[in-house]
Coordinates of C-alpha atoms in Angstrom, one line a residue:
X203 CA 0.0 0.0 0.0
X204 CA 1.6 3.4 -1.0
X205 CA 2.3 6.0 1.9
X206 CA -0.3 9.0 1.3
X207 CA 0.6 12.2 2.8
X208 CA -2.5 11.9 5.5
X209 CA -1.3 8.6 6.3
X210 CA 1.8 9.8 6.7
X211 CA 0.6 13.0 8.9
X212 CA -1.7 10.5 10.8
X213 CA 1.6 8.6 12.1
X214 CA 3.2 11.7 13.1
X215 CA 0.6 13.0 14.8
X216 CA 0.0 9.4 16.8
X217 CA 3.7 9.2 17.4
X218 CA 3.6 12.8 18.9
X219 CA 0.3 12.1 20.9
X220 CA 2.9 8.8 22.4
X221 CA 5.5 11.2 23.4
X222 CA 3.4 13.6 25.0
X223 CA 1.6 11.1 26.8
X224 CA 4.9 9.5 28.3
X225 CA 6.5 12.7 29.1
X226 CA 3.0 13.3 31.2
X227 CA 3.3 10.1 32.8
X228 CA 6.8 10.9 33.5
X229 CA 5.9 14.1 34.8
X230 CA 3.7 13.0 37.4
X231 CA 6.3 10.3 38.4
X232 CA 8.1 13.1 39.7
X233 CA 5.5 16.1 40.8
X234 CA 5.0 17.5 44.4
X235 CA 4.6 14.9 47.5
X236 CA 3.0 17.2 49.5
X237 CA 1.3 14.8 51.7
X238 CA 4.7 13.1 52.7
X239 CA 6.0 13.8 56.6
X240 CA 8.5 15.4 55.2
X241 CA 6.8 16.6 51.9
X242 CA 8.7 17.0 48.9
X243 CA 8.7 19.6 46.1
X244 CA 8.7 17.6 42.9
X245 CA 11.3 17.5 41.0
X246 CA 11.8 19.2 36.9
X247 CA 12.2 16.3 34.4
X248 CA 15.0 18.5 33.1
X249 CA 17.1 18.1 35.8
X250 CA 16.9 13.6 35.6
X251 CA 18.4 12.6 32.5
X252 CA 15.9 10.6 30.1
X253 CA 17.7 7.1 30.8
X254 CA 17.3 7.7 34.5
X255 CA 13.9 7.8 34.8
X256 CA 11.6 5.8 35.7
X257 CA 9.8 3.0 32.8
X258 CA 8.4 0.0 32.4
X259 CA 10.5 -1.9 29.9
X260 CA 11.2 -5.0 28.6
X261 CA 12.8 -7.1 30.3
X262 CA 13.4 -11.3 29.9
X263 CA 13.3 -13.0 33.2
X264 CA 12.2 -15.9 34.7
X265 CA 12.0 -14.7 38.2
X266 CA 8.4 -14.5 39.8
X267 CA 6.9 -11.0 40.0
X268 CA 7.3 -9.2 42.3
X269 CA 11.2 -10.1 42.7
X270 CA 13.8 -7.3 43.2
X271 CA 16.6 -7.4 40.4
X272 CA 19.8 -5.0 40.8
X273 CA 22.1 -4.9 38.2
X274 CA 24.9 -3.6 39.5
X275 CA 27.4 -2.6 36.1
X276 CA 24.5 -1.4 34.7
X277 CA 23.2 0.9 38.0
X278 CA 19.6 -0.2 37.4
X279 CA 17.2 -1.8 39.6
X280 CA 14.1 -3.9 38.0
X281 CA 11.2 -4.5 39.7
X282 CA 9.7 -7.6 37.8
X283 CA 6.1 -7.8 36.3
X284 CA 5.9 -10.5 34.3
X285 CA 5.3 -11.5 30.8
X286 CA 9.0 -10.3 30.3
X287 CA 7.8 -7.1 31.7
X288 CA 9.6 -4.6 34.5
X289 CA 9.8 -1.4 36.3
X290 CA 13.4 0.5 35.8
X291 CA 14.4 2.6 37.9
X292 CA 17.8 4.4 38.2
X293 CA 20.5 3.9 41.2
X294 CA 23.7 4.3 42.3
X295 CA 25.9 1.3 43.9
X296 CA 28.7 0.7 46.1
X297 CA 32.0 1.7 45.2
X298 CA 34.7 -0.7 44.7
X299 CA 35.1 -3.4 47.2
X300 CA 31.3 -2.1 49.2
X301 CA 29.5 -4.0 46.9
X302 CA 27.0 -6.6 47.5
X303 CA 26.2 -9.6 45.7
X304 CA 23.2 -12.5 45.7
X305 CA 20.1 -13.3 47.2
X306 CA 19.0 -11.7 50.0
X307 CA 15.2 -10.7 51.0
X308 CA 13.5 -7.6 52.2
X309 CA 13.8 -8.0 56.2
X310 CA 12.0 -5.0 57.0
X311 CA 11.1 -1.8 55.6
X312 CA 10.7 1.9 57.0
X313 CA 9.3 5.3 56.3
X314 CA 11.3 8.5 56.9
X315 CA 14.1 6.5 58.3
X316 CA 17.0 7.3 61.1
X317 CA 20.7 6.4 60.4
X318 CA 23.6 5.4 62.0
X319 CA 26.4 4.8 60.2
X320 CA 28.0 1.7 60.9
X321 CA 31.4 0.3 62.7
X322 CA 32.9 0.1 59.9
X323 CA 32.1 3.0 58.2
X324 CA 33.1 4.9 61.7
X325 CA 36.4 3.1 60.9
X326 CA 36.7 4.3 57.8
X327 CA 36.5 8.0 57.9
X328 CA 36.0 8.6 61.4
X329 CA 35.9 12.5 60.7
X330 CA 32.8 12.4 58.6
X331 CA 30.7 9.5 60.9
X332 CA 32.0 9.3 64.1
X333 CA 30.0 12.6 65.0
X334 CA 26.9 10.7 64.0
X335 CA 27.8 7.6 65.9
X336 CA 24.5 8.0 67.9
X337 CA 22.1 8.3 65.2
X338 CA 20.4 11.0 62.8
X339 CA 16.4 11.6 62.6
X340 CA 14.6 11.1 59.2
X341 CA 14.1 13.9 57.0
X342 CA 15.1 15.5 54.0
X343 CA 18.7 15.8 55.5
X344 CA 18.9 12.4 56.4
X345 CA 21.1 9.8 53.8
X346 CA 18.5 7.3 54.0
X347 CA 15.8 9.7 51.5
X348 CA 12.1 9.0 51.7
X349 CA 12.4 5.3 52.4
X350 CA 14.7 2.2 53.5
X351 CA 13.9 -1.4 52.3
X352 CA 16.9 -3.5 54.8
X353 CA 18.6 -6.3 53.2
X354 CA 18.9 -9.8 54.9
X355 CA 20.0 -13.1 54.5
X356 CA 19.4 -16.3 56.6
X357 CA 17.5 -13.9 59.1
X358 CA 20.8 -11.6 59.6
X359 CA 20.4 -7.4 58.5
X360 CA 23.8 -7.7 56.0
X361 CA 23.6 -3.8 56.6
X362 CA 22.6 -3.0 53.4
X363 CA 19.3 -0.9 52.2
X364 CA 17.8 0.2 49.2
X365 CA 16.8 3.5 49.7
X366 CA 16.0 7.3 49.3
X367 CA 18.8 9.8 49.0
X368 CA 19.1 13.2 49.3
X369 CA 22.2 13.6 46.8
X370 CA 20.5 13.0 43.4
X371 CA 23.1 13.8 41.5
X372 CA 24.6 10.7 42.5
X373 CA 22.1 7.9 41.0
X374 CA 23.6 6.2 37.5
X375 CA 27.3 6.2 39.5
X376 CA 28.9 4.0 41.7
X377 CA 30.0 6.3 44.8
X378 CA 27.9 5.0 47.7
X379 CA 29.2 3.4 51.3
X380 CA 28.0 0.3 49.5
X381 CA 23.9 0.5 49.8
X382 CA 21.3 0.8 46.5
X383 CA 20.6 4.9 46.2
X384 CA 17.6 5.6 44.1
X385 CA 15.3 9.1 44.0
X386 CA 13.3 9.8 46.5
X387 CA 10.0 9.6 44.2
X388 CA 11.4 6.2 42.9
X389 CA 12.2 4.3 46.4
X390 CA 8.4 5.8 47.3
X391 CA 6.9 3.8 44.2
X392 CA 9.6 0.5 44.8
X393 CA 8.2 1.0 48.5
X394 CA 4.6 0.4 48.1
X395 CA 5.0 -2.0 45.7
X396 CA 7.5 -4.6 47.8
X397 CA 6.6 -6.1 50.9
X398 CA 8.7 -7.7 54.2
X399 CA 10.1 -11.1 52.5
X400 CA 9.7 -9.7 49.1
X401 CA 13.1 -11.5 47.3
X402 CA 15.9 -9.4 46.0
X403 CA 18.9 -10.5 43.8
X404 CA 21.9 -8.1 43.0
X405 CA 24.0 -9.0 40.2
X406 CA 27.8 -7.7 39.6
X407 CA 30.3 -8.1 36.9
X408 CA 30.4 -11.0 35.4
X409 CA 26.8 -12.7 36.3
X410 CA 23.5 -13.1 33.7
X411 CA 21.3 -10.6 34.0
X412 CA 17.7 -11.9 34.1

């Protein structure tokens, strides 16, 4: 069948109508939380590169839904529908050497979380932590974002979260103490979706992905 000029127009115009559509969605992923306890002001799709937001994609896997998937090079997290169907979302990872890898499960999960940093960390660089060896509150200030999903394994907190942050800039890099950073509006949406026990498998270099 020969392309006409309407049909033609008729496929921009649908293709356009797409766009707009997705960058609405997209949009809202990120609007105003004014409802939060700690509500946040929404954030301009300008300022999150196209790659690092949120999308269902496709995705191959023959995990159940529901699981947890982070791929670690890649500094995505998957959140698996089905039908070779998932959520993206952007994070950042541990940096060399902080890293976790394999299963692990969903212990526990919190709103608006404290932090301590731990021993280790302490040990580390005691001139940034050891002043906040006794804990910080929740709140926009706190490392820990919006939301904290803590990692166990075998009924032991491996001291590892998936979380809020409150350094943005930093999700799509590897420059955490070693814990899954995402944007605030993303852990929110990851948050409601998972519950406790919900399983979670983090990939590095070197494993299948899916």
């Amino acid at each position: 069948m020969p392309i006409t000029r309407r049909s033609l127009l008729l496929g921009l115009s649908a293709a356009l109508a797409g766009c707009s559509t997705q960058y609405s969605e997209q949009a809202a992923n990120y609007g105003p939380r004014p409802d939060e306890t700690h509500p946040l002001p929404g954030m301009p799709l300008d300022k999150i590169k196209p790659e690092l937001r949120r999308a269902t994609v496709d995705y191959p896997s023959s995990e159940k839904p529901g699981t947890v998937i982070v791929d670690t090079p890649a500094r995505r997290l998957y959140y698996i529908l089905g039908d070779n169907k998932a959520i993206r979302y952007a994070v950042s990872v541990g940096r060399e050497g902080l890293q976790l890898r394999g299963n692990a499960y969903v212990g526990r999960k919190a709103e608006w979380p404290s932090w301590t940093p731990t021993s280790n960390m302490i040990k580390r660089d005691p001139g940034k932590y050891a002043k906040l060896a006794g804990g910080m509150e929740g709140g926009t200030n706190n490392p820990l974002g919006a939301r904290a999903l803590y990692l166990y394994r075998g009924g032991n907190d491996l001291h590892f979260r998936i979380h809020g942050t409150n350094q943005p800039e930093s999700i799509g890099y590897a420059m955490s103490s070693g814990c899954i950073r995402m944007l605030n509006y993303d852990v929110i949406d990851l948050y409601q979706r998972v519950p406790t026990g919900t399983k979670v498998i983090v990939i590095q270099e070197g494993q299948p992905v899916g």
